[in-house]
PDB file of C-alpha atoms in Angstrom:
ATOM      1  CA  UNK A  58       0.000   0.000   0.000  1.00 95.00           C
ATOM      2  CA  UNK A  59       1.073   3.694  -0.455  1.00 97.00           C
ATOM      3  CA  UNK A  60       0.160   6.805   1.816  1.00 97.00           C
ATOM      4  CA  UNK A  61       0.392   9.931   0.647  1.00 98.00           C
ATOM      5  CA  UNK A  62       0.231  12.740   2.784  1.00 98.00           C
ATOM      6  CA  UNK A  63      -0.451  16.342   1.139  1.00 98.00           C
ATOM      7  CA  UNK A  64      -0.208  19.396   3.602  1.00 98.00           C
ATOM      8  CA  UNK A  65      -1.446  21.465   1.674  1.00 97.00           C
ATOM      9  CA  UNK A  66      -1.470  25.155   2.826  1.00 98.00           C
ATOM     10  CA  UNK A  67      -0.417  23.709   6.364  1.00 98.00           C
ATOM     11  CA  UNK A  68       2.736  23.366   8.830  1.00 98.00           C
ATOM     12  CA  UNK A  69       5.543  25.142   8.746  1.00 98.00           C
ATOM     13  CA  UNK A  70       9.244  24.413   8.667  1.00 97.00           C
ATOM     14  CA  UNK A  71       8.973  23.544  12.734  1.00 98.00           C
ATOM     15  CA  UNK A  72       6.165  21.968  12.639  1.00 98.00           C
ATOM     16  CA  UNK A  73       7.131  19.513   9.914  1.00 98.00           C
ATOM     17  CA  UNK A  74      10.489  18.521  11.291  1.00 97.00           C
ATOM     18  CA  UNK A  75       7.995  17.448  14.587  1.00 98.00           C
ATOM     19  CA  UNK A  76       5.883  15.716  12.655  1.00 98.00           C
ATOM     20  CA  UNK A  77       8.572  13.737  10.781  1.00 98.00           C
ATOM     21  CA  UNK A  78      10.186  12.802  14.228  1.00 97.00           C
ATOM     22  CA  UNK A  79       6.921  11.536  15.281  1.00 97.00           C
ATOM     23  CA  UNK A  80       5.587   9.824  12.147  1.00 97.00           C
ATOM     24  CA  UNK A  81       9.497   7.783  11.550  1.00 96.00           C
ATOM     25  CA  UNK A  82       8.885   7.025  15.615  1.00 95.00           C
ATOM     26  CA  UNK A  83       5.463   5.636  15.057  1.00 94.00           C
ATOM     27  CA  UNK A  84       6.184   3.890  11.652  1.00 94.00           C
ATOM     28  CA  UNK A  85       8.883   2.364  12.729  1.00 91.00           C
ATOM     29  CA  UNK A  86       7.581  -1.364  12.352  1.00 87.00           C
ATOM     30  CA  UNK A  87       6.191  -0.412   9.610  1.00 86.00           C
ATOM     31  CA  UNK A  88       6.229  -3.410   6.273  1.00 84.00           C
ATOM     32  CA  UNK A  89       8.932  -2.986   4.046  1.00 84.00           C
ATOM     33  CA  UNK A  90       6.518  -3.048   1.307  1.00 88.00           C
ATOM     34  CA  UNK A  91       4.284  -0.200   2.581  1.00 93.00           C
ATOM     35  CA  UNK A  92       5.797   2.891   0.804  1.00 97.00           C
ATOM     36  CA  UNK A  93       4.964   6.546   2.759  1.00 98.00           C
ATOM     37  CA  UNK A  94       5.016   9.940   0.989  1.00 98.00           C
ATOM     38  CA  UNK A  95       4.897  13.569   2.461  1.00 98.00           C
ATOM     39  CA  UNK A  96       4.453  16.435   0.539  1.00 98.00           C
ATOM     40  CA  UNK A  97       4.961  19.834   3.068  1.00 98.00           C
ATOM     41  CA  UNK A  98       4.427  23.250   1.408  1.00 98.00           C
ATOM     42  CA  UNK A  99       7.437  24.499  -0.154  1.00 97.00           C
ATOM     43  CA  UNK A 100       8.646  26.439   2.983  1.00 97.00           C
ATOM     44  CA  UNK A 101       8.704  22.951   4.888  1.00 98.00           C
ATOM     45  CA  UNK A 102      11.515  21.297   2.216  1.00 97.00           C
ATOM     46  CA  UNK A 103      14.334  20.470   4.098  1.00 95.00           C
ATOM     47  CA  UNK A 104      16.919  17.260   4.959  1.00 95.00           C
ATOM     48  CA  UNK A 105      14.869  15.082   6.334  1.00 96.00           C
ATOM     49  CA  UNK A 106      15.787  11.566   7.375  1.00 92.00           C
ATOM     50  CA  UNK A 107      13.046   8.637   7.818  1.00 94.00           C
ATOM     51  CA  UNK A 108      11.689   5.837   6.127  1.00 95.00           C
ATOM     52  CA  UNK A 109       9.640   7.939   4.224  1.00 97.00           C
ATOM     53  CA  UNK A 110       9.894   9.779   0.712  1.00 97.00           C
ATOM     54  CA  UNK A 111       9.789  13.917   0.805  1.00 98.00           C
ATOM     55  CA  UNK A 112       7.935  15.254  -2.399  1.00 98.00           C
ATOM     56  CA  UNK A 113       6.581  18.700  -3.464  1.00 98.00           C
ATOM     57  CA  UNK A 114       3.411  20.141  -4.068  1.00 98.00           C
ATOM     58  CA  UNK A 115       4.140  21.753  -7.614  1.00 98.00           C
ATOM     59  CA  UNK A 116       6.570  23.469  -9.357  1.00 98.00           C
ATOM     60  CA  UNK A 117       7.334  25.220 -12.129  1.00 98.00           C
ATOM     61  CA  UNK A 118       8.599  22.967 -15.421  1.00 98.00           C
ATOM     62  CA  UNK A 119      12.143  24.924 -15.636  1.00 98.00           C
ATOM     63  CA  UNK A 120      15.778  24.915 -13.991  1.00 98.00           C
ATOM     64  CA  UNK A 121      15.281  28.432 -12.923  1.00 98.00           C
ATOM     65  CA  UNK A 122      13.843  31.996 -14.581  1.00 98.00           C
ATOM     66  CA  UNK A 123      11.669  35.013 -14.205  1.00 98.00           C
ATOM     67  CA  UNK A 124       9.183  33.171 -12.712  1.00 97.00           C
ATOM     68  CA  UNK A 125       7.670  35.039  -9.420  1.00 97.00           C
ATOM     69  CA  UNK A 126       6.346  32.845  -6.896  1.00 95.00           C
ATOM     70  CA  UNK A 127       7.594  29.714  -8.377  1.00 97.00           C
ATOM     71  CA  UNK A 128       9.994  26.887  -7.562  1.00 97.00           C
ATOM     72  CA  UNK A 129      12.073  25.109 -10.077  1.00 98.00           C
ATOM     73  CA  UNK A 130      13.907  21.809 -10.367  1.00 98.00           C
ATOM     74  CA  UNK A 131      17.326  24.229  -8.966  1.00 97.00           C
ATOM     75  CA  UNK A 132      15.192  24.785  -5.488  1.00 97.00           C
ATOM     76  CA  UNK A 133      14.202  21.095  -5.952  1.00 98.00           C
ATOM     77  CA  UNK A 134      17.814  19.606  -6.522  1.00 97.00           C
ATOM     78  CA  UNK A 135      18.768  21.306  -2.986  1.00 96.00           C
ATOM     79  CA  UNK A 136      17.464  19.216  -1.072  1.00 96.00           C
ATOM     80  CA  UNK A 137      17.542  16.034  -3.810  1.00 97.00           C
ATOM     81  CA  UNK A 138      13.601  16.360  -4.144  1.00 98.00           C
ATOM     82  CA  UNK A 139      12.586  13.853  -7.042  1.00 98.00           C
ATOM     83  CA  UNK A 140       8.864  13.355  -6.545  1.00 98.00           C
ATOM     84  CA  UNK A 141       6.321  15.290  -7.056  1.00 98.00           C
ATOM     85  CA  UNK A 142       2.330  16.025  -7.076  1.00 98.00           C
ATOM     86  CA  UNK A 143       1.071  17.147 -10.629  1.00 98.00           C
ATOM     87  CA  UNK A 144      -2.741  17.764 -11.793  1.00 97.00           C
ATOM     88  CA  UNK A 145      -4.561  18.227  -8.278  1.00 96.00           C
ATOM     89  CA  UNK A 146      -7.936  19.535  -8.283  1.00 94.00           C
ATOM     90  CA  UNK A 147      -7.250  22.981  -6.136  1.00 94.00           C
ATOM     91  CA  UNK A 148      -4.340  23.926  -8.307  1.00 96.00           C
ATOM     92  CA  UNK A 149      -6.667  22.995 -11.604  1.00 95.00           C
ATOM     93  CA  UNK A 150      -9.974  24.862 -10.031  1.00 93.00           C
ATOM     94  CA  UNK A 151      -8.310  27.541  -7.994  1.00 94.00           C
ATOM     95  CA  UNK A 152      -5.458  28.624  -9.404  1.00 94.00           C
ATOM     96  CA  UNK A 153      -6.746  27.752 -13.293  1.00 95.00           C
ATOM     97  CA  UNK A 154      -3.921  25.200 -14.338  1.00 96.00           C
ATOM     98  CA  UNK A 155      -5.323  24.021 -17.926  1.00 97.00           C
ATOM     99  CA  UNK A 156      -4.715  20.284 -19.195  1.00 97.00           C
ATOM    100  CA  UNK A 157      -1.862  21.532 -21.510  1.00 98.00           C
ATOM    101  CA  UNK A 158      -0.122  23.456 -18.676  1.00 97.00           C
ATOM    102  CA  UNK A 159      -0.603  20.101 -16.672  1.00 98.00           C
ATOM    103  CA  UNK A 160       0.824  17.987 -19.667  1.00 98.00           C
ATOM    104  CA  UNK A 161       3.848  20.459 -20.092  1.00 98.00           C
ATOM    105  CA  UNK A 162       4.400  20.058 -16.267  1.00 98.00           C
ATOM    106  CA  UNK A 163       4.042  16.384 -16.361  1.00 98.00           C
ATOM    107  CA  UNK A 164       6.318  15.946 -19.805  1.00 98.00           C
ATOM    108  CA  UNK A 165       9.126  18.182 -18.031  1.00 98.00           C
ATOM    109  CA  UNK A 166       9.370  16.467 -14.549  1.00 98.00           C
ATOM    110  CA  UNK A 167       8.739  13.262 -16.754  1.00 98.00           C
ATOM    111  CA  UNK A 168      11.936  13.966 -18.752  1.00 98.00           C
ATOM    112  CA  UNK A 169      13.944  14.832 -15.361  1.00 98.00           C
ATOM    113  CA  UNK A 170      13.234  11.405 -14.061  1.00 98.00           C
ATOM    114  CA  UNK A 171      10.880  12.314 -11.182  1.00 98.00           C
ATOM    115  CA  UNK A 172       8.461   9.991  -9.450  1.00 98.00           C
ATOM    116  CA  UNK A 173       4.743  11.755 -10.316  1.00 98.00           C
ATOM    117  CA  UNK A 174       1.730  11.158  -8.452  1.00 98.00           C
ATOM    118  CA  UNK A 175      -0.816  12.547 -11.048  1.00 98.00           C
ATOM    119  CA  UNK A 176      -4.380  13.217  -9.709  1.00 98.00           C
ATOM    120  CA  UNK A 177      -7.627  13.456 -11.875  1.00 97.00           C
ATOM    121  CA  UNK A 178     -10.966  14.038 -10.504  1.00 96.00           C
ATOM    122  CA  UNK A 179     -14.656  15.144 -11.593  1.00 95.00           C
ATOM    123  CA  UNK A 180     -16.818  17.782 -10.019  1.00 92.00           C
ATOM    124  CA  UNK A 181     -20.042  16.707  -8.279  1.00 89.00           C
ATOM    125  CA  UNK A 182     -22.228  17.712 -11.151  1.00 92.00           C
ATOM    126  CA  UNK A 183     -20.590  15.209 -13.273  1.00 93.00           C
ATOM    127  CA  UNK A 184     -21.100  12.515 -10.851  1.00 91.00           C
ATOM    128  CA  UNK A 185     -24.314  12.844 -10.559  1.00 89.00           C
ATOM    129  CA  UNK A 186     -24.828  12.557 -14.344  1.00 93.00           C
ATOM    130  CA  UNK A 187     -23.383   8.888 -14.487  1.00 91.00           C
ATOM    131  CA  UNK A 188     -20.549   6.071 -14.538  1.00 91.00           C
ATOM    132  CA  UNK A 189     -20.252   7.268 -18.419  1.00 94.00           C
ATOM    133  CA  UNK A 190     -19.856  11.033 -17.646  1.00 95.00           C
ATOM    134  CA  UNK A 191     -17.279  10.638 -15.100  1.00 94.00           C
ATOM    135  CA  UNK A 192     -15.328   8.153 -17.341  1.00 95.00           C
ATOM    136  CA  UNK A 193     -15.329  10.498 -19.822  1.00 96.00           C
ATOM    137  CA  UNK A 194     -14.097  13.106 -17.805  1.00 96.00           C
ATOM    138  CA  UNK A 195     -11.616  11.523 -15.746  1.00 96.00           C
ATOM    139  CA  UNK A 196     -10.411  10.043 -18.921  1.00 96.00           C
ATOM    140  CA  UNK A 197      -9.907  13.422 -20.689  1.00 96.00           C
ATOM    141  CA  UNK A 198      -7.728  14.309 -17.998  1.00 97.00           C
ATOM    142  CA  UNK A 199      -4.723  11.849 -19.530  1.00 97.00           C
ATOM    143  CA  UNK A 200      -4.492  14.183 -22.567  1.00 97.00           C
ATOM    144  CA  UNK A 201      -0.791  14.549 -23.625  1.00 97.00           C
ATOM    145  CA  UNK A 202       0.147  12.660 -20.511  1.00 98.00           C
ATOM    146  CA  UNK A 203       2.449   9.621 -20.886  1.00 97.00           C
ATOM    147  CA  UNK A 204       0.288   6.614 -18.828  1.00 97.00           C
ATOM    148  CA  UNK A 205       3.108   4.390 -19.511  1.00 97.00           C
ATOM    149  CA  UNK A 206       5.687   6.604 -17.885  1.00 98.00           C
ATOM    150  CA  UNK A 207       7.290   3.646 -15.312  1.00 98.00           C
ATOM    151  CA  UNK A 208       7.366   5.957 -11.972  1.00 98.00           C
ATOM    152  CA  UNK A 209       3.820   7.219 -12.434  1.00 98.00           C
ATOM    153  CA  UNK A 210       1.258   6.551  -9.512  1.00 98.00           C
ATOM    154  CA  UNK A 211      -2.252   7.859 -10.144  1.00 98.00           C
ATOM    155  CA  UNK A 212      -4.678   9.441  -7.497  1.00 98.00           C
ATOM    156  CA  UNK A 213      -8.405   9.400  -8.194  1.00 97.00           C
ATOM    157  CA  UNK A 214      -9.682  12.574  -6.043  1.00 94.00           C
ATOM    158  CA  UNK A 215     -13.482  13.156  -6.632  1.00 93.00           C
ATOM    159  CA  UNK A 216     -13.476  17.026  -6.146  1.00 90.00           C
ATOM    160  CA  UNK A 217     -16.770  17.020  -4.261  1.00 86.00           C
ATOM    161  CA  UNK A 218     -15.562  14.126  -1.403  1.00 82.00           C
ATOM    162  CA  UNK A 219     -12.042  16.650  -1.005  1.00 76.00           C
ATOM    163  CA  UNK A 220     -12.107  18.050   2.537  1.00 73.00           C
ATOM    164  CA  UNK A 221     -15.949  17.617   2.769  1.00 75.00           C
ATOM    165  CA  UNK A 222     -16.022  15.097   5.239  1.00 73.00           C
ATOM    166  CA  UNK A 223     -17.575  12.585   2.944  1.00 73.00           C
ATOM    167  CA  UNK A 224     -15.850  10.180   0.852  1.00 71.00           C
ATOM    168  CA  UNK A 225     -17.330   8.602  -2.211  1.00 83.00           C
ATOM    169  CA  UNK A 226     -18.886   4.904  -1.582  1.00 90.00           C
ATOM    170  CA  UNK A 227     -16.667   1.894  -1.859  1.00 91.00           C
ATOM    171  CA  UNK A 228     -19.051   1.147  -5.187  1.00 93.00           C
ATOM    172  CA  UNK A 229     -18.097   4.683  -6.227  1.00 92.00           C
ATOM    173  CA  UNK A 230     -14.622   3.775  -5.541  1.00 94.00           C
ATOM    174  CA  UNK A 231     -14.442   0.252  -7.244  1.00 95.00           C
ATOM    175  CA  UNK A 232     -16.546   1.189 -10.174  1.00 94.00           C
ATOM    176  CA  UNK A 233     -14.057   4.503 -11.188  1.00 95.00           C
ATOM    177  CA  UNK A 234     -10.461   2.526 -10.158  1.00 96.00           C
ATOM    178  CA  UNK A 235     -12.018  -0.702 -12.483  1.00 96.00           C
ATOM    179  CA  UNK A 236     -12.267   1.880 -15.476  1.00 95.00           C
ATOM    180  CA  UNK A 237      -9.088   3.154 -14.605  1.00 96.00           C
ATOM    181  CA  UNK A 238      -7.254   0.228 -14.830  1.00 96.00           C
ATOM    182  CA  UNK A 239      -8.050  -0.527 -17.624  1.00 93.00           C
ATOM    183  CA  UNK A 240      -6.256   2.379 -19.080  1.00 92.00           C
ATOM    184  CA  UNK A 241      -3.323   2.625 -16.688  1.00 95.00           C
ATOM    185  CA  UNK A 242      -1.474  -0.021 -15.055  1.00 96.00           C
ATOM    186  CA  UNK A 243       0.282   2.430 -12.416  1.00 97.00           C
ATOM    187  CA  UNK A 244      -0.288   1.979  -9.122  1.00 98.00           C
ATOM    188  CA  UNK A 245      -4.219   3.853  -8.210  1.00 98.00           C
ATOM    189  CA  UNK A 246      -4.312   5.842  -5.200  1.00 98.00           C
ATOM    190  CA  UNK A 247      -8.046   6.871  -3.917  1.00 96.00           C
ATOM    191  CA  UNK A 248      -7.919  10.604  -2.333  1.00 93.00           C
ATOM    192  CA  UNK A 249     -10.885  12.518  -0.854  1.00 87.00           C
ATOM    193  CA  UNK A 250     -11.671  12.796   2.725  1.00 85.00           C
ATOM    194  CA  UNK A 251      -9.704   9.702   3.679  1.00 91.00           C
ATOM    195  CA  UNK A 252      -9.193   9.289   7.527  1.00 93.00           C
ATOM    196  CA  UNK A 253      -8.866   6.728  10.135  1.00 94.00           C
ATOM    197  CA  UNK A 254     -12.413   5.547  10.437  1.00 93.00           C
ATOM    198  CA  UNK A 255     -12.532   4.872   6.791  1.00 92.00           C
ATOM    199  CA  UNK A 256      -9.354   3.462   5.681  1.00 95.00           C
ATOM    200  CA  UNK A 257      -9.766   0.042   6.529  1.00 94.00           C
ATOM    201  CA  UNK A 258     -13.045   0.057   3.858  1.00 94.00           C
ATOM    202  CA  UNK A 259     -10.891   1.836   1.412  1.00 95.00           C
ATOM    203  CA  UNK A 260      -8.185  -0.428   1.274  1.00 94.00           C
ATOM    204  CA  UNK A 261      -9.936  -3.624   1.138  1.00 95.00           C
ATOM    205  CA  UNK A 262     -11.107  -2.317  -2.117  1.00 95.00           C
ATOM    206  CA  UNK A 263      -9.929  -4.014  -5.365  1.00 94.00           C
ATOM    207  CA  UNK A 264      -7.437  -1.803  -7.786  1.00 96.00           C
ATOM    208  CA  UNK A 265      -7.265   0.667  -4.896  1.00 97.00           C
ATOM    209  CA  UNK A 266      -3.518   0.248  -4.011  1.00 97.00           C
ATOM    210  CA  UNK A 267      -3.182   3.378  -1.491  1.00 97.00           C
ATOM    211  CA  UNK A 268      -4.435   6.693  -0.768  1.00 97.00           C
ATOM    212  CA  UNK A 269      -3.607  10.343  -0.866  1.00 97.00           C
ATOM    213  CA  UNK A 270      -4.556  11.883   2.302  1.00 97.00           C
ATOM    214  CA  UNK A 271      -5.303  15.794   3.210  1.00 95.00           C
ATOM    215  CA  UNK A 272      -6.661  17.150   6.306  1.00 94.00           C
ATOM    216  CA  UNK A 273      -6.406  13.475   8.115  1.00 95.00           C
ATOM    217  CA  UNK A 274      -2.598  13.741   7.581  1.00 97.00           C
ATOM    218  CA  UNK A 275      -1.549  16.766   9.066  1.00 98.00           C
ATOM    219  CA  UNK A 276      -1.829  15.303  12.492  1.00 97.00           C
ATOM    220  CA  UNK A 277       1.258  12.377  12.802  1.00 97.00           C
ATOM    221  CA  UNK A 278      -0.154   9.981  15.160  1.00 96.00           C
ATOM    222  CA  UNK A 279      -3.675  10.118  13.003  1.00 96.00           C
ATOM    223  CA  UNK A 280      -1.266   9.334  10.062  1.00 97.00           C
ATOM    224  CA  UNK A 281      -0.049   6.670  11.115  1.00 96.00           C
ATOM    225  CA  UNK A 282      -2.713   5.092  12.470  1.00 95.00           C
ATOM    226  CA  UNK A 283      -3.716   4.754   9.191  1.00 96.00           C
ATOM    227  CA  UNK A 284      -0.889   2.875   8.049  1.00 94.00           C
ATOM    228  CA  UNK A 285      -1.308   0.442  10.925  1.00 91.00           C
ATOM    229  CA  UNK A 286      -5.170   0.581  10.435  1.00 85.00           C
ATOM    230  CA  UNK A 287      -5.088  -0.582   6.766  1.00 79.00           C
ATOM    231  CA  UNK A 288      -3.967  -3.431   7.618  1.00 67.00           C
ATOM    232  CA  UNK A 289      -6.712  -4.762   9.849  1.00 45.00           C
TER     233      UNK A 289
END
């Protein structure tokens, strides 16, 4: 199983390096198998040691430049960063990241070798118009992105089940990860209010091989009780 943690707009460089003493404390006996991923906002990237793998929120697809408010793979390189999160949901409906500006992201950190954990996801409204709308749309979201790319993991988000409180059903769950597969053979990751009352359910789900975890991940111990939980 994989656990991905995203921070989001959360912690700070203190904060993080607390949280990292306490996760690597409490997933100590973890299985070898069982891979963990944290993704701290940019001011959080440090050296961090653990059995854990650091990754970044976003960046910009260049060395360096005039690029205000962005990171690139220079900032990235300092502290040996070689994962990172591409195509979620707030950065495409917030901040107004198009499909081609998430395909130009994805071919660049693609071509740099970087582990990607790609995340597609459909509004409510499309949901509620059917299994064939949200295939469609979920599907459109692999334009110009290489599915075959060996060190891609993919995160199914439903927009409406992020941060709500409410996930989407396990038949929600199996129904989208079975069309899935059948387009990408990556590892599937289900995100969207995940927490530690749920994961059990989610994990016992087949083609679901880990999540991606917000607002449940931001406390440690909570964390990792989902590790330990999945398991039951």
């Amino acid at each position: 199983m994989i656990f991905a943690a995203n921070f989001k707009t959360n912690h700070t460089r203190n904060s993080t390096k607390r949280y990292l003493d306490t996760l690597s404390e409490k997933i100590a006996a973890k299985k070898s198998e069982e891979k963990v991923y944290i993704f701290p906002p940019a001011t959080a990237l440090g050296h961090y040691q653990g059995d854990f793998t650091l990754g970044v929120q976003n960046a910009y697809p260049a060395q360096n430049g005039a690029f205000t408010g962005e990171i690139g793979l220079e900032q990235l390189e300092e502290f040996a960063i070689r994962t990172i999160l591409i195509g979620h949901s707030e950065r495409r409906e917030l901040l107004g990241e198009s499909q081609e500006k998430v395909a130009e992201k994805f071919a660049f950190f693609k071509a740099e070798g970087f582990e990607i954990i790609y995340c597609i996801g459909e509004p409510l409204e499309v949901r509620q118009a059917g299994d064939e709308a949200v295939s469609a749309y979920l599907l459109a979201q692999f334009e110009g992105i290489d599915t075959a790319y060996e060190k891609l993991i993919v995160a199914y988000e439903p927009i409406w089940a992020i941060g709500t409180g409410r996930s989407a059903t396990t038949e929600e769950i199996a129904s989208t990860h079975q069309t899935l597969r059948k387009t990408v053979s990556s590892p599937l990751l289900y995100g969207g209010s995940a927490n530690p009352d749920n994961i059990q359910e989610i994990a016992a789900i087949e083609n679901v091989d880990g999540v991606l975890v917000g607002s449940a991940s931001l406390d440690a111990e909570k964390f990792a009780s989902m590790i330990f939980g999945a398991k039951c």
